[in-house]
Coordinates of C-alpha atoms and ligand atoms in Angstrom, one line a residue:
M1 CA -10.0 -22.6 -14.4
N2 CA -11.4 -26.1 -15.0
Y3 CA -14.3 -27.2 -12.9
S4 CA -12.4 -29.5 -10.6
Q5 CA -9.6 -27.1 -9.9
R6 CA -12.1 -24.4 -9.0
R7 CA -14.0 -26.8 -6.8
I8 CA -10.9 -27.9 -4.9
F9 CA -9.9 -24.2 -4.5
M10 CA -13.4 -23.4 -3.1
D11 CA -13.5 -26.5 -0.8
L12 CA -9.9 -26.7 0.5
V13 CA -8.6 -23.2 0.5
G14 CA -10.0 -20.6 2.9
Q15 CA -12.0 -17.9 1.1
T16 CA -12.3 -14.2 1.7
S17 CA -15.5 -13.6 -0.4
P18 CA -18.2 -15.8 -1.8
V19 CA -17.3 -15.1 -5.4
P20 CA -13.5 -15.0 -5.9
L21 CA -12.3 -13.9 -9.3
G22 CA -10.7 -17.3 -9.6
L23 CA -8.1 -16.5 -12.3
E24 CA -5.9 -19.6 -12.5
V25 CA -2.4 -18.2 -12.8
E26 CA 0.2 -19.9 -15.1
K27 CA 2.9 -17.3 -14.9
A28 CA 3.5 -13.6 -14.8
E29 CA 5.9 -11.4 -16.6
G30 CA 6.3 -7.6 -16.8
V31 CA 2.9 -6.0 -16.7
Y32 CA 1.1 -9.3 -17.7
I33 CA -0.4 -12.2 -15.9
Y34 CA -0.9 -15.3 -17.9
G35 CA -3.9 -17.6 -17.2
K36 CA -4.0 -21.3 -17.5
D37 CA -6.7 -20.6 -20.0
G38 CA -4.0 -19.4 -22.4
K39 CA -5.1 -15.7 -22.0
K40 CA -2.9 -12.8 -21.2
Y41 CA -4.1 -10.1 -18.8
F42 CA -2.8 -6.6 -18.4
D43 CA -2.2 -6.3 -14.6
M44 CA -3.6 -2.9 -13.8
I45 CA -3.6 -3.6 -10.0
S46 CA -0.1 -4.8 -9.2
G47 CA -1.5 -7.2 -6.6
I48 CA -2.8 -4.1 -4.8
A49 CA 0.3 -1.9 -5.2
V50 CA 2.9 -4.6 -4.6
S51 CA 4.4 -5.4 -8.0
N52 CA 5.6 -1.9 -8.7
L53 CA 8.5 -3.3 -10.8
G54 CA 6.3 -5.7 -12.6
H55 CA 6.4 -9.5 -12.5
N56 CA 9.4 -11.7 -12.8
N57 CA 11.9 -8.8 -12.6
K58 CA 15.3 -10.6 -13.2
R59 CA 17.3 -8.7 -10.6
I60 CA 14.7 -9.4 -7.9
V61 CA 14.4 -13.1 -8.8
K62 CA 18.2 -13.5 -8.9
A63 CA 18.5 -11.8 -5.4
V64 CA 15.9 -14.2 -4.0
Q65 CA 17.6 -17.3 -5.6
E66 CA 21.0 -16.3 -4.4
Q67 CA 19.9 -15.5 -0.8
A68 CA 17.9 -18.7 -0.6
G69 CA 21.0 -20.6 -1.6
K70 CA 23.1 -18.9 1.2
Y71 CA 20.7 -19.0 4.2
M72 CA 17.0 -18.5 4.9
H73 CA 15.7 -18.4 8.5
T74 CA 18.4 -18.6 11.1
M75 CA 16.9 -16.9 14.2
V76 CA 14.0 -14.7 15.3
Y77 CA 14.3 -11.1 14.1
G78 CA 16.8 -8.9 15.9
E79 CA 19.3 -11.5 17.1
H80 CA 21.6 -12.3 14.1
I81 CA 23.4 -9.9 11.9
Q82 CA 22.1 -10.6 8.3
S83 CA 23.6 -8.6 5.4
P84 CA 20.3 -8.0 3.5
Q85 CA 18.8 -6.2 6.5
I86 CA 21.9 -4.0 6.8
S87 CA 22.0 -3.2 3.1
F88 CA 18.4 -2.3 2.8
A89 CA 18.5 0.0 5.9
K90 CA 21.6 1.7 4.5
I91 CA 20.1 2.3 1.1
L92 CA 16.7 3.4 2.3
T93 CA 17.7 5.7 5.1
K94 CA 20.1 7.5 2.8
L95 CA 17.1 8.4 0.6
L96 CA 15.0 9.7 3.6
P97 CA 15.1 12.8 5.8
E98 CA 17.6 12.7 8.7
N99 CA 15.1 11.7 11.4
L100 CA 14.0 8.6 9.5
N101 CA 17.3 6.9 10.2
S102 CA 16.5 3.4 11.5
V103 CA 14.5 0.5 10.2
F104 CA 12.5 -2.1 12.3
Y105 CA 11.5 -5.1 10.2
V106 CA 8.2 -6.9 10.4
N107 CA 6.3 -9.2 8.0
S108 CA 3.4 -7.1 6.6
G109 CA 1.6 -3.8 6.6
S110 CA -0.7 -4.7 9.4
E111 CA 2.2 -5.7 11.6
A112 CA 3.9 -2.4 10.9
V113 CA 0.8 -0.6 12.0
E114 CA 0.5 -2.8 15.2
G115 CA 4.1 -2.0 16.0
A116 CA 3.5 1.7 15.5
M117 CA 0.6 1.7 17.9
K118 CA 2.7 0.0 20.6
L119 CA 5.6 2.3 19.9
A120 CA 3.5 5.4 20.3
K121 CA 2.1 4.2 23.6
R122 CA 5.4 3.2 25.0
Y123 CA 7.3 6.3 23.8
T124 CA 4.8 8.9 25.0
G125 CA 3.3 7.1 28.0
R126 CA -0.2 8.0 26.5
Y127 CA -2.8 5.6 25.2
E128 CA -5.0 7.7 22.9
I129 CA -4.4 7.2 19.2
I130 CA -6.1 9.3 16.5
A131 CA -6.9 8.0 13.0
C132 CA -8.7 9.5 10.1
R133 CA -12.2 8.5 8.9
N134 CA -12.2 6.4 5.8
G135 CA -8.6 5.3 6.3
Y136 CA -7.4 1.7 5.8
H137 CA -4.6 0.3 7.9
G138 CA -4.9 -3.5 7.9
N139 CA -7.0 -6.3 9.2
T140 CA -5.5 -7.4 12.5
H141 CA -7.4 -6.3 15.6
G142 CA -5.1 -3.4 16.3
S143 CA -4.9 -2.1 12.8
Q144 CA -8.6 -2.6 12.2
S145 CA -9.3 -0.5 15.4
L146 CA -8.1 2.4 13.3
M147 CA -10.9 2.0 10.8
D148 CA -14.3 3.5 11.2
N149 CA -16.1 1.4 8.7
E150 CA -19.2 0.0 10.4
Y151 CA -20.0 -2.7 7.9
L152 CA -16.5 -4.3 8.0
S153 CA -16.0 -3.8 11.8
Q154 CA -19.4 -4.5 13.5
A155 CA -18.9 -8.3 13.7
Y156 CA -15.5 -8.1 15.4
R157 CA -15.8 -5.7 18.3
P158 CA -14.5 -5.0 20.9
F159 CA -11.4 -3.4 19.3
V160 CA -8.5 -1.7 21.0
P161 CA -9.7 1.1 23.3
G162 CA -8.6 4.7 23.2
I163 CA -9.0 5.3 19.4
R164 CA -10.6 8.5 18.2
F165 CA -11.3 9.6 14.6
I166 CA -10.8 12.9 12.9
E167 CA -11.7 14.0 9.3
Y168 CA -8.8 13.7 6.8
D169 CA -8.1 17.0 5.2
N170 CA -10.2 19.0 7.6
I171 CA -8.1 21.5 9.6
D172 CA -11.0 22.1 12.1
S173 CA -10.9 18.5 13.2
L174 CA -7.3 18.8 14.3
K175 CA -8.5 20.3 17.6
A176 CA -9.2 16.7 18.8
I177 CA -5.4 16.2 19.0
T178 CA -4.3 17.2 22.6
N179 CA -1.5 16.5 25.0
K180 CA -3.3 13.2 25.8
T181 CA -2.8 11.9 22.2
A182 CA 0.1 9.4 21.7
A183 CA -0.1 9.5 17.9
V184 CA -2.0 10.4 14.9
I185 CA -1.8 7.6 12.3
T186 CA -2.9 8.4 8.8
E187 CA -2.3 7.4 5.2
T188 CA -0.5 10.3 3.6
I189 CA -2.9 10.0 0.6
Q190 CA -6.0 8.0 1.4
G191 CA -6.4 5.0 -0.9
D192 CA -9.4 2.9 -0.3
I193 CA -11.9 5.6 -0.1
G194 CA -11.2 6.0 -3.9
I195 CA -8.1 8.3 -3.5
K196 CA -8.3 11.4 -1.4
I197 CA -5.5 13.9 -1.4
A198 CA -5.1 16.3 1.4
S199 CA -4.0 19.9 1.0
Q200 CA -0.6 21.3 2.0
E201 CA -2.4 23.4 4.6
F202 CA -3.9 20.4 6.3
M203 CA -0.6 18.5 6.3
S204 CA 1.3 21.5 7.7
A205 CA -1.4 22.1 10.4
L206 CA -1.3 18.4 11.3
R207 CA 2.4 18.4 11.7
K208 CA 2.3 21.6 13.8
K209 CA -0.5 20.3 16.0
C210 CA 1.5 17.1 16.6
D211 CA 4.6 19.1 17.5
D212 CA 2.6 21.4 19.8
T213 CA 1.1 18.6 21.7
G214 CA 4.0 16.1 21.8
T215 CA 2.1 13.7 19.6
L216 CA 3.9 11.4 17.2
L217 CA 2.9 11.8 13.5
I218 CA 2.8 8.4 11.8
F219 CA 2.4 8.1 8.1
D220 CA 1.1 4.8 6.7
E221 CA 2.7 4.6 3.3
I222 CA 2.1 0.9 2.9
Q223 CA 0.1 1.5 -0.3
T224 CA 1.6 4.8 -1.5
G225 CA 5.3 4.0 -1.0
F226 CA 8.1 3.0 -3.4
G227 CA 7.1 5.3 -6.2
R228 CA 3.4 4.7 -6.5
T229 CA 2.4 8.4 -6.3
G230 CA 5.3 9.8 -8.4
K231 CA 7.7 10.3 -5.5
L232 CA 9.6 7.6 -3.6
F233 CA 7.1 8.3 -0.7
A234 CA 3.9 10.4 -0.9
F235 CA 5.0 12.6 2.0
E236 CA 7.6 14.1 -0.4
H237 CA 4.7 15.9 -2.1
Y238 CA 4.3 17.9 1.1
D239 CA 6.6 20.0 3.1
V240 CA 6.1 17.7 6.0
V241 CA 8.1 14.8 7.5
P242 CA 6.5 12.1 9.8
D243 CA 8.0 10.8 13.0
V244 CA 7.4 7.3 11.9
L245 CA 7.0 5.9 8.4
L246 CA 5.2 2.6 7.8
I247 CA 6.1 0.6 4.7
A248 CA 5.2 -2.8 3.3
K249 CA 3.6 -4.1 0.0
A250 CA 6.0 -2.9 -2.8
M251 CA 8.9 -2.9 -0.4
G252 CA 9.6 -6.6 -1.0
G253 CA 9.3 -6.5 -4.8
G254 CA 6.7 -9.3 -4.5
M255 CA 8.0 -11.0 -1.3
P256 CA 6.2 -10.5 2.0
T257 CA 7.7 -7.9 4.3
G258 CA 7.1 -4.6 6.1
A259 CA 8.9 -2.1 8.4
L260 CA 8.7 0.9 10.7
V261 CA 11.2 3.6 9.9
A262 CA 11.9 6.2 12.5
D263 CA 14.6 7.9 14.5
R264 CA 16.6 5.3 16.4
K265 CA 15.7 6.9 19.8
L266 CA 12.1 6.0 19.0
L267 CA 12.7 2.5 17.9
Q268 CA 14.9 1.9 20.9
V269 CA 11.8 1.7 23.1
F270 CA 11.3 -1.8 22.0
T271 CA 14.6 -2.8 23.5
N272 CA 14.2 -2.0 27.1
N273 CA 11.8 -1.8 30.0
P274 CA 10.5 -4.3 29.1
I275 CA 13.0 -5.8 26.6
L276 CA 11.5 -7.7 23.6
G277 CA 8.9 -4.9 23.2
Y278 CA 7.9 -6.1 19.7
I279 CA 9.2 -9.4 18.4
S280 CA 8.4 -11.6 15.5
T281 CA 9.9 -14.9 14.3
F282 CA 10.1 -14.0 10.6
G283 CA 10.5 -10.2 10.7
G284 CA 13.1 -9.1 8.2
H285 CA 13.3 -12.5 6.6
P286 CA 16.6 -12.5 4.7
V287 CA 15.1 -13.7 1.4
S288 CA 12.4 -11.0 1.5
I289 CA 14.9 -8.3 2.4
A290 CA 17.3 -9.5 -0.3
A291 CA 14.3 -8.9 -2.7
A292 CA 13.7 -5.5 -1.1
V293 CA 17.3 -4.5 -1.7
A294 CA 17.1 -5.5 -5.4
S295 CA 13.8 -3.9 -5.8
L296 CA 14.8 -0.6 -4.3
E297 CA 18.1 -0.5 -6.3
E298 CA 16.2 -1.3 -9.5
L299 CA 13.6 1.5 -8.8
I300 CA 16.5 4.0 -8.3
D301 CA 18.9 2.7 -11.1
L302 CA 16.2 2.6 -13.8
E303 CA 15.0 6.1 -12.8
I304 CA 11.5 4.8 -12.9
I305 CA 10.1 7.6 -10.8
D306 CA 11.4 10.3 -13.1
Q307 CA 9.2 8.8 -15.9
M308 CA 6.0 8.9 -14.0
D309 CA 4.7 12.4 -14.8
R310 CA 4.8 11.5 -18.4
K311 CA 3.1 8.1 -17.8
E312 CA 0.4 9.7 -15.6
E313 CA -0.3 12.3 -18.3
L314 CA -0.6 9.5 -20.9
F315 CA -3.2 7.7 -18.8
L316 CA -5.2 10.8 -18.4
K317 CA -5.0 11.6 -22.1
H318 CA -6.2 8.1 -23.1
L319 CA -8.7 7.5 -20.3
Q320 CA -11.4 9.8 -21.8
H321 CA -15.0 9.0 -22.0
P322 CA -18.2 11.1 -21.3
A323 CA -19.4 8.6 -18.8
I324 CA -16.3 9.2 -16.6
K325 CA -17.4 11.7 -13.9
E326 CA -13.9 12.3 -12.4
I327 CA -10.5 10.8 -12.2
R328 CA -8.7 11.3 -8.9
H329 CA -5.0 10.5 -9.2
K330 CA -1.4 10.8 -8.0
G331 CA 1.4 9.2 -10.0
L332 CA 0.2 5.8 -11.3
F333 CA -2.6 5.5 -8.7
F334 CA -6.0 6.3 -10.3
A335 CA -9.6 6.2 -9.1
V336 CA -11.8 6.4 -12.2
D337 CA -15.2 7.5 -10.9
L338 CA -18.3 6.4 -12.8
D339 CA -20.7 7.4 -10.1
D340 CA -22.6 4.1 -10.3
A341 CA -21.7 0.9 -8.6
D342 CA -23.4 -1.4 -11.0
F343 CA -21.8 0.3 -13.9
V344 CA -18.4 0.0 -12.3
K345 CA -19.0 -3.7 -11.8
R346 CA -19.9 -4.3 -15.4
V347 CA -16.9 -2.3 -16.7
I348 CA -14.5 -4.3 -14.5
N349 CA -16.1 -7.6 -15.8
T350 CA -15.9 -6.6 -19.4
A351 CA -12.3 -5.3 -19.1
Y352 CA -11.4 -8.7 -17.5
E353 CA -13.0 -10.6 -20.4
N354 CA -11.0 -8.5 -22.7
G355 CA -7.7 -8.9 -20.9
V356 CA -7.4 -6.1 -18.4
L357 CA -7.4 -6.7 -14.6
M358 CA -8.8 -3.9 -12.6
D359 CA -10.3 -3.7 -9.1
W360 CA -12.7 -1.9 -6.7
F361 CA -11.9 0.2 -3.7
L362 CA -12.7 -1.1 -0.3
Y363 CA -14.9 1.8 0.7
N364 CA -16.0 3.2 -2.7
D365 CA -17.9 1.2 -5.2
Q366 CA -18.5 4.2 -7.5
A367 CA -15.0 4.1 -8.9
F368 CA -12.5 1.5 -10.1
R369 CA -8.9 1.3 -9.2
L370 CA -5.9 1.5 -11.6
A371 CA -2.5 0.9 -10.0
P372 CA -0.3 -0.7 -12.7
P373 CA 3.3 -1.7 -12.4
L374 CA 5.4 1.5 -12.7
I375 CA 7.5 -0.1 -15.4
I376 CA 4.5 -0.1 -17.8
S377 CA 5.5 1.2 -21.2
E378 CA 3.8 4.1 -23.1
E379 CA 2.5 1.6 -25.7
E380 CA 1.1 -0.6 -23.0
I381 CA -0.6 2.3 -21.4
V382 CA -2.3 3.2 -24.7
N383 CA -3.4 -0.4 -25.3
A384 CA -4.7 -1.0 -21.8
C385 CA -6.6 2.4 -21.8
K386 CA -8.3 1.5 -25.1
I387 CA -9.6 -1.8 -23.7
I388 CA -10.8 0.1 -20.5
V389 CA -12.5 2.9 -22.5
D390 CA -14.2 0.3 -24.8
A391 CA -15.5 -1.5 -21.7
I392 CA -17.0 1.8 -20.5
E393 CA -18.6 2.4 -23.9
V394 CA -20.3 -1.0 -24.2
N395 CA -21.7 -0.8 -20.7
R396 CA -22.8 2.7 -20.5
Ligands
LIG1 C1 -2.7 1.9 3.6 C2 -2.6 0.5 4.0 N1 -2.2 0.2 5.3 C3 -2.1 -1.0 5.7 C4 -2.4 -2.1 4.9 C5 -2.3 -3.5 5.5 O1 -1.2 -4.2 4.9 P1 -1.2 -5.8 4.9 O2 -2.3 -6.2 4.0 O3 0.2 -6.1 4.3 O4 -1.3 -6.2 6.3 C6 -2.8 -1.9 3.6 C7 -3.2 -3.0 2.7 O5 -3.9 -2.9 1.8 C8 -2.9 -0.6 3.2 O6 -3.3 -0.3 1.9

């Protein structure tokens, strides 16, 4: 980025950290982002698990263009019948278990979480919500109430009352769930702690405890959804189905959107007593949902998920270096643990200089995140891994 562009960016555009990466983007295509500096970068982050089908996917772009040419916003969500919303709901619910048969559209992951909190209170008549320690659910007041990270939260209290925390993947901690609990909200696989994968025993016990106490089980698959972990949704790795599924990020194929998916009897609570229980002007925006339809069809038609075991194995084969302490992974979601925050920082910087974009985890600075577009080819995996391993070697 030339000096004046960076300066305008820093002065006129709201910032989220004192030292933004500041890559000036010219265009993006497939697994690559092209900088205005003429450099080409492997995108190993997918905009934090958004671009699962890569950049500039022709089918998604065409769907966006065609829908924009027909109509964009016509009325707040829920009033008009718009064909993209119907198409997406039809395709998605056919791919899901029977109880996940209705889709409530919102604009983002955080909004899906907010909606789920309201839905759980309204449906059960209870107010206590249980979340897992080290989870991430978003940055609005409600969603951030579900996080126990003191550093990120201390400046913004008070949050929503009635929230309790349990340990993820700890069966003992499930005794906190009682007939006073409206819902348990958890990521199916925890992401920002540096990937933590619960056992089948924990998931089954969690489902049972929720059933026994009349508590809704809500899975946040905002990061893990749409193929990221090697299944369409991560809960398919377990013999457990949630009452409510929260989706966003990759859902829109690069366009902003999100949704709650549940049985229609649950979602109906927003329609009466009081009516307008959860409304939003832009929820289910037709252009975003046209992109979501194209994206889901592409994911299924290209049988991308079927190729993921092989790609995951290839990453593991080529990501080998004695300085790597552990790789936690599911599908194309990897936490490469170097057990040293400063080392991680140097490796990320060197990889960036050499054309690979990687990232940190929100709650874990000992590991770096790899979540490439799922369309990455085997040759691209080998090439990207070489640059990453070289970056580890020069910084060890
Ligand atoms: C698991 C999870 N839940 C919720 C969110 C919040 O989504 P959004 O940033 O779209 O509000 C995120 C975003 O990173 C996420 O990873």
